[in-house]
CSV table of C-alpha atoms and ligand atoms in Angstrom, one decimal:
chain,number,residue,atom,x,y,z
A,25,MET,CA,-23.1,19.6,9.6
A,26,SER,CA,-19.7,20.9,11.8
A,27,GLU,CA,-16.6,22.6,10.2
A,28,ARG,CA,-14.7,20.0,8.6
A,29,ILE,CA,-11.2,18.9,10.3
A,30,PRO,CA,-7.5,20.1,8.2
A,31,VAL,CA,-5.6,17.1,8.4
A,32,ILE,CA,-2.5,15.4,7.4
A,33,ILE,CA,-1.8,11.3,6.4
A,34,ASP,CA,1.2,10.5,7.8
A,35,CYS,CA,2.1,7.0,6.3
A,36,ASP,CA,4.0,4.4,4.6
A,37,PRO,CA,1.4,2.3,2.5
A,38,GLY,CA,1.2,-0.1,3.0
A,39,CYS,CA,-1.8,-2.4,2.2
A,40,ASP,CA,-3.5,-1.2,5.3
A,41,ASP,CA,-2.3,2.8,4.3
A,42,THR,CA,-4.1,2.1,0.9
A,43,ALA,CA,-7.1,0.7,2.8
A,44,ALA,CA,-6.9,3.8,5.6
A,45,LEU,CA,-6.0,6.9,2.4
A,46,LEU,CA,-9.0,5.3,0.2
A,47,LEU,CA,-12.0,5.7,3.2
A,48,ALA,CA,-10.2,9.2,4.5
A,49,PHE,CA,-11.2,10.6,0.9
A,50,ARG,CA,-14.7,9.8,1.4
A,51,CYS,CA,-15.3,10.9,5.1
A,52,PRO,CA,-16.8,13.7,4.4
A,53,GLU,CA,-15.7,15.0,8.2
A,54,LEU,CA,-11.9,15.3,7.3
A,55,ASP,CA,-10.5,18.0,4.7
A,56,ILE,CA,-7.6,16.1,3.9
A,57,ARG,CA,-4.5,19.1,3.3
A,58,GLY,CA,-2.0,16.9,2.9
A,59,ILE,CA,0.0,14.0,2.6
A,60,THR,CA,3.1,12.6,3.4
A,61,THR,CA,5.4,10.2,3.5
A,62,VAL,CA,7.7,7.9,5.9
A,63,SER,CA,10.0,4.9,5.3
A,64,GLY,CA,8.5,1.9,7.1
A,65,ASN,CA,6.5,-0.9,5.5
A,66,VAL,CA,9.3,-0.7,3.0
A,67,ALA,CA,11.7,2.0,1.9
A,68,LEU,CA,10.6,6.1,1.3
A,69,ASP,CA,11.0,5.2,-2.5
A,70,LYS,CA,8.8,2.9,-2.2
A,71,THR,CA,5.9,4.3,-0.1
A,72,THR,CA,6.4,7.1,-1.6
A,73,ARG,CA,5.8,6.3,-5.0
A,74,ASN,CA,2.5,4.0,-3.4
A,75,ALA,CA,1.3,7.0,-1.8
A,76,LEU,CA,0.8,8.9,-4.8
A,77,ARG,CA,-0.4,6.0,-7.1
A,78,VAL,CA,-3.1,5.7,-4.7
A,79,CYS,CA,-3.9,9.6,-5.1
A,80,GLU,CA,-4.3,8.5,-8.7
A,81,THR,CA,-6.5,5.8,-8.4
A,82,ILE,CA,-8.6,7.9,-5.5
A,83,GLY,CA,-8.5,11.1,-8.6
A,84,THR,CA,-7.2,13.7,-5.8
A,85,GLY,CA,-4.8,16.2,-5.9
A,86,VAL,CA,-3.1,16.5,-2.8
A,87,PRO,CA,-0.1,17.5,-2.0
A,88,VAL,CA,2.2,14.9,-1.2
A,89,SER,CA,5.8,15.7,0.8
A,90,ALA,CA,8.4,12.6,1.0
A,91,GLY,CA,9.5,12.6,5.1
A,92,ALA,CA,12.7,10.7,6.5
A,93,VAL,CA,14.1,7.6,4.7
A,94,LYS,CA,15.4,6.3,8.0
A,95,PRO,CA,14.2,6.5,11.5
A,96,MET,CA,16.0,9.3,13.8
A,97,PHE,CA,18.9,7.0,14.8
A,98,CYS,CA,18.4,3.2,14.4
A,99,GLU,CA,18.7,1.3,11.5
A,100,PRO,CA,14.9,1.4,9.0
A,101,VAL,CA,13.3,-2.1,9.4
A,102,TYR,CA,10.4,-3.0,6.6
A,103,ALA,CA,7.9,-5.5,6.5
A,104,PRO,CA,8.0,-7.1,3.2
A,105,HIS,CA,6.5,-10.3,4.8
A,106,VAL,CA,3.3,-8.5,5.0
A,107,HIS,CA,3.4,-5.9,2.8
A,108,GLY,CA,4.6,-7.4,-0.4
A,109,GLU,CA,8.4,-6.3,-1.7
A,110,ASP,CA,6.8,-3.1,-3.4
A,111,GLY,CA,4.4,-2.6,-0.7
A,112,LEU,CA,1.2,-3.7,-2.4
A,113,GLN,CA,1.7,-6.9,-2.9
A,114,GLY,CA,2.6,-6.3,-6.4
A,115,ILE,CA,-1.5,-5.4,-7.0
A,116,PRO,CA,-1.1,-3.0,-10.9
A,117,LEU,CA,-1.8,0.7,-9.6
A,118,PRO,CA,-1.7,3.9,-12.7
A,119,GLU,CA,1.3,5.5,-12.2
A,120,PRO,CA,0.7,8.5,-11.1
A,121,GLN,CA,0.6,12.0,-13.1
A,122,LYS,CA,2.0,14.1,-10.3
A,123,GLN,CA,5.0,14.1,-8.6
A,124,VAL,CA,6.1,14.7,-4.5
A,125,THR,CA,5.6,18.9,-3.8
A,126,GLY,CA,9.2,19.4,-3.4
A,127,LYS,CA,8.7,19.8,0.1
A,128,HIS,CA,10.1,17.9,3.7
A,129,ALA,CA,7.5,15.8,5.2
A,130,TRP,CA,7.9,18.2,8.6
A,131,ASP,CA,8.0,20.8,6.4
A,132,ALA,CA,4.8,20.3,4.7
A,133,ILE,CA,3.3,19.2,8.4
A,134,TYR,CA,5.0,22.9,10.5
A,135,GLN,CA,3.9,25.4,7.3
A,136,GLU,CA,0.2,23.4,7.3
A,137,ALA,CA,-0.5,23.8,11.1
A,138,VAL,CA,0.4,27.3,10.6
A,139,ALA,CA,-2.6,28.1,8.2
A,140,GLN,CA,-4.2,25.9,10.3
A,141,ASP,CA,-4.1,28.4,13.6
A,142,GLY,CA,-3.9,25.9,15.9
A,143,LYS,CA,-6.7,23.8,13.6
A,144,LEU,CA,-4.4,20.9,12.3
A,145,GLU,CA,-5.1,17.3,13.4
A,146,ILE,CA,-2.2,14.9,12.1
A,147,ILE,CA,-3.4,11.5,11.7
A,148,ALA,CA,-0.1,9.4,12.0
A,149,VAL,CA,0.3,5.4,10.8
A,150,GLY,CA,3.4,5.0,10.1
A,151,PRO,CA,6.4,5.6,11.9
A,152,LEU,CA,6.5,8.5,14.1
A,153,THR,CA,10.1,9.4,12.6
A,154,ASN,CA,8.1,12.9,10.7
A,155,LEU,CA,6.9,13.7,13.2
A,156,GLY,CA,9.5,13.5,15.9
A,157,ILE,CA,12.1,15.3,13.4
A,158,ALA,CA,8.8,17.9,13.0
A,159,LEU,CA,9.1,18.2,16.6
A,160,ALA,CA,13.3,18.1,16.8
A,161,LYS,CA,13.3,21.0,14.2
A,162,TYR,CA,10.2,23.3,15.5
A,163,ASN,CA,10.0,24.3,18.7
A,164,ASP,CA,6.5,25.3,18.5
A,165,LEU,CA,5.0,23.4,16.8
A,166,ALA,CA,3.4,21.1,19.6
A,167,LYS,CA,1.2,23.7,20.5
A,168,ARG,CA,-0.1,24.6,16.9
A,169,ILE,CA,-0.8,20.7,16.2
A,170,ARG,CA,-4.7,20.1,18.0
A,171,ARG,CA,-4.4,16.3,17.8
A,172,ILE,CA,-2.7,13.0,16.6
A,173,VAL,CA,-4.4,9.7,16.0
A,174,ILE,CA,-1.9,7.0,15.9
A,175,MET,CA,-2.4,4.0,14.8
A,176,GLY,CA,0.4,2.2,17.1
A,177,GLY,CA,1.6,0.7,20.2
A,178,ALA,CA,-0.9,-1.6,22.4
A,179,ALA,CA,-1.5,-1.7,26.2
A,180,ALA,CA,-0.8,-4.9,25.6
A,181,GLY,CA,1.4,-6.9,24.0
A,182,GLY,CA,3.4,-6.2,20.4
A,183,ASN,CA,3.2,-8.3,16.4
A,184,VAL,CA,6.8,-7.7,16.4
A,185,THR,CA,8.1,-8.7,19.4
A,186,PRO,CA,6.1,-9.3,22.3
A,187,CYS,CA,6.2,-6.0,23.9
A,188,ALA,CA,6.4,-4.3,20.6
A,189,GLU,CA,3.7,-3.3,17.8
A,190,PHE,CA,5.4,-2.4,13.7
A,191,ASN,CA,5.2,1.1,13.9
A,192,ILE,CA,7.1,2.0,17.0
A,193,TYR,CA,10.3,-0.5,17.0
A,194,VAL,CA,10.4,0.9,14.0
A,195,ASP,CA,11.3,4.2,15.6
A,196,PRO,CA,10.9,4.1,19.4
A,197,GLU,CA,12.9,7.6,19.5
A,198,ALA,CA,10.4,9.6,17.8
A,199,ALA,CA,7.6,8.1,19.0
A,200,ASP,CA,8.5,9.0,22.3
A,201,ILE,CA,10.0,12.4,21.0
A,202,VAL,CA,5.5,12.1,20.1
A,203,PHE,CA,4.8,11.4,23.6
A,204,LYS,CA,6.7,13.4,25.9
A,205,SER,CA,5.3,16.6,23.4
A,206,GLY,CA,2.4,17.7,25.7
A,207,ILE,CA,0.5,17.2,21.9
A,208,PRO,CA,-3.5,15.9,22.7
A,209,LEU,CA,-2.5,11.4,21.1
A,210,CYS,CA,-5.2,9.5,20.6
A,211,VAL,CA,-4.1,5.6,20.1
A,212,CYS,CA,-5.6,3.0,18.2
A,213,GLY,CA,-3.1,0.7,18.6
A,214,LEU,CA,-3.5,-3.7,18.4
A,215,ASP,CA,-5.9,-3.3,21.1
A,216,VAL,CA,-8.6,-2.2,19.1
A,217,THR,CA,-7.3,-2.5,15.3
A,218,LEU,CA,-7.0,-6.7,16.1
A,219,LYS,CA,-11.1,-6.3,16.8
A,220,ALA,CA,-11.7,-4.6,13.8
A,221,TYR,CA,-11.5,-6.8,10.8
A,222,LEU,CA,-13.7,-7.1,7.7
A,223,THR,CA,-14.9,-11.1,7.3
A,224,ALA,CA,-14.4,-12.6,4.1
A,225,ASP,CA,-17.3,-12.2,2.9
A,226,GLU,CA,-17.5,-8.4,4.5
A,227,LEU,CA,-14.8,-7.6,2.1
A,228,ARG,CA,-16.2,-9.6,-1.1
A,229,GLU,CA,-19.5,-8.1,-1.2
A,230,ILE,CA,-16.8,-4.0,-0.6
A,231,GLY,CA,-15.0,-5.1,-3.8
A,232,ALA,CA,-18.7,-5.8,-5.7
A,233,LEU,CA,-19.3,-1.9,-5.4
A,234,GLY,CA,-17.4,-2.6,-8.4
A,235,THR,CA,-15.0,0.9,-8.7
A,236,PRO,CA,-11.9,0.5,-9.1
A,237,GLN,CA,-11.1,2.3,-5.6
A,238,ALA,CA,-13.2,-1.0,-4.2
A,239,LYS,CA,-12.0,-3.3,-5.9
A,240,LEU,CA,-7.9,-1.7,-4.9
A,241,PHE,CA,-9.8,-2.0,-1.0
A,242,GLU,CA,-10.3,-5.4,-1.6
A,243,ALA,CA,-7.4,-6.3,-3.2
A,244,VAL,CA,-5.0,-4.7,-0.6
A,245,THR,CA,-6.9,-6.5,2.5
A,246,SER,CA,-7.5,-9.6,1.4
A,247,GLN,CA,-3.4,-10.1,1.0
A,248,ASN,CA,-3.5,-9.1,4.5
A,249,CYS,CA,-1.8,-12.4,6.0
A,250,GLU,CA,-2.3,-11.6,9.8
A,251,LYS,CA,-4.6,-14.8,10.5
A,252,ARG,CA,-1.9,-15.5,13.2
A,253,PHE,CA,-3.1,-12.6,14.9
A,254,CYS,CA,-6.7,-12.0,13.9
A,255,PRO,CA,-8.4,-15.5,12.6
A,256,GLN,CA,-11.7,-13.5,11.6
A,257,GLY,CA,-11.0,-11.8,9.2
A,258,ALA,CA,-8.3,-9.1,7.8
A,259,PRO,CA,-8.0,-6.6,10.6
A,260,LEU,CA,-7.8,-2.4,9.3
A,261,HIS,CA,-5.2,-1.1,11.4
A,262,ASP,CA,-5.0,2.0,9.2
A,263,PRO,CA,-8.1,2.4,8.7
A,264,ALA,CA,-9.0,2.5,12.5
A,265,ALA,CA,-6.9,5.1,13.1
A,266,VAL,CA,-9.5,7.7,10.6
A,267,LEU,CA,-12.7,6.2,11.2
A,268,TYR,CA,-11.9,7.0,14.9
A,269,ALA,CA,-9.7,10.4,13.9
A,270,ALA,CA,-13.2,10.9,11.3
A,271,GLY,CA,-15.8,10.4,14.6
A,272,ASP,CA,-15.7,8.7,18.1
A,273,GLY,CA,-19.1,7.5,18.0
A,274,ILE,CA,-18.5,3.6,18.2
A,275,PHE,CA,-15.0,3.1,19.3
A,276,SER,CA,-14.5,3.0,23.3
A,277,VAL,CA,-11.8,4.6,25.1
A,278,GLN,CA,-9.3,5.0,28.5
A,279,ARG,CA,-7.8,7.8,29.7
A,280,CYS,CA,-4.0,7.1,30.6
A,281,TRP,CA,-0.8,7.5,31.1
A,282,MET,CA,2.0,6.1,28.3
A,283,ARG,CA,5.6,6.1,27.6
A,284,VAL,CA,8.0,4.6,24.8
A,285,GLU,CA,10.8,2.7,26.3
A,286,THR,CA,13.6,3.6,24.1
A,287,SER,CA,15.8,0.5,25.6
A,288,GLY,CA,15.9,-3.1,26.3
A,289,THR,CA,17.0,-5.9,24.5
A,290,ILE,CA,13.0,-7.3,24.9
A,291,THR,CA,11.5,-4.1,25.6
A,292,ARG,CA,12.5,-1.5,23.2
A,293,GLY,CA,9.3,0.2,21.3
A,294,LYS,CA,6.2,-1.5,24.2
A,295,THR,CA,4.3,1.5,24.7
A,296,VAL,CA,4.4,1.3,28.5
A,297,THR,CA,0.7,1.6,29.7
A,298,ASP,CA,-0.5,2.9,33.5
A,299,CYS,CA,-4.7,2.6,33.0
A,300,TYR,CA,-4.2,2.7,37.3
A,301,SER,CA,-1.1,2.5,38.8
A,302,ASP,CA,-0.7,4.4,42.2
A,303,ALA,CA,2.1,5.6,40.1
A,304,GLN,CA,-0.1,7.3,37.5
A,305,LYS,CA,1.1,10.5,36.2
A,306,GLU,CA,-1.4,12.7,34.9
A,307,PRO,CA,-2.9,10.7,31.0
A,308,ASN,CA,-1.1,12.3,28.2
A,309,VAL,CA,-3.0,9.6,25.7
A,310,THR,CA,-6.3,8.6,24.9
A,311,LEU,CA,-6.4,5.3,24.7
A,312,VAL,CA,-8.9,3.5,21.6
A,313,LEU,CA,-9.8,0.3,22.5
A,314,ASP,CA,-13.0,-1.1,21.7
A,315,VAL,CA,-15.1,-0.7,18.8
A,316,ASP,CA,-18.5,-2.5,18.0
A,317,ARG,CA,-17.7,-4.0,15.2
A,318,LYS,CA,-20.1,-4.7,13.4
A,319,LYS,CA,-20.7,-1.2,12.9
A,320,PHE,CA,-17.2,-0.8,11.9
A,321,ALA,CA,-17.6,-2.9,9.0
A,322,ALA,CA,-21.0,-0.8,7.8
A,323,ARG,CA,-19.7,1.9,8.5
A,324,VAL,CA,-16.0,1.3,6.1
A,325,LYS,CA,-18.7,-0.3,3.3
A,326,GLU,CA,-20.8,2.8,3.4
A,327,ILE,CA,-17.9,5.0,3.5
A,328,MET,CA,-16.5,2.6,0.2
A,329,ALA,CA,-20.1,3.4,-1.7
A,330,ARG,CA,-19.2,6.6,-2.3
A,331,TYR,CA,-17.5,6.4,-4.8
B,10,LIG,C1,0.9,-0.9,12.0
B,10,LIG,O1,2.6,-1.9,10.9
B,10,LIG,C2,2.6,-1.4,9.8
B,10,LIG,O2,2.8,-2.7,8.7
B,10,LIG,C3,0.7,-1.3,9.4
B,10,LIG,O3,1.0,-0.6,8.1
B,10,LIG,C4,0.2,-0.3,10.5
B,10,LIG,O4,0.4,0.6,10.2
B,10,LIG,C5,0.7,-2.2,12.3
B,10,LIG,O5,1.6,-2.8,13.5
B,11,LIG,CA1,0.7,2.2,8.4
């Protein structure tokens, strides 16, 4: 097999973040160097505790570094109606034996980028605050990161407002910094993640694998209450970004230009997407638009069977 990809997962667990972490640690293509947490689905103390508890369930000692308590320039927005007050729908998990590193997420990202000498990739599945701060603090960071795979945004409509997807809506200014950074970006937005769903039967099959990790995967995913977006099953937003980062074979993409709207009462947080206009500038994004869903579901099950 070719060299494993060194990655940091920047996340806000979160039910689908938890599913993403469970998968990532059994993707042989990925060498997970660290996890960073951010305020998003719930407050930072909760996302961090959840990340530590999920690591405990996985049995990994990967360093976890906490990041921003709030977005760069606006007040936090949470999603307890999607993920529960604790961020994991009250699902009981072992208390973590390990603690956070004590480093700030943005410093952990920078230090790992230096250590990996241009090979580090980031899988960002929460609001982009930590990356925005990292890029603001370290002038030379952009050229040190090989690629960021983002779960966020959409070429089509949003899930918080008609225009904005949650991760971008929460911190549009940070997202704007990331989208203007020049770092190669792959965007797994709602366009693809609403197609990356598991049916109730497929989910039950994963739970029936019987390991604590498979049962946790089933529990966090079946709590999904996004029926109005995806009546066929539970969309795996953050897991789609992890599987794309591990290998793009089952996905379809298009190169395009994308920027984040930071003003506008209706449009704030929109990822403005230009695939074919006369005004189109040099594409800065690989936009992931589709997935072979059957293969996606099979791949998820096969990865979860590795526990
Ligand atoms: C995204 O928002 C969060 O609620 C999920 O964890 C995912 O990252 C989907 O819009
Ligand atoms: Ca998330």
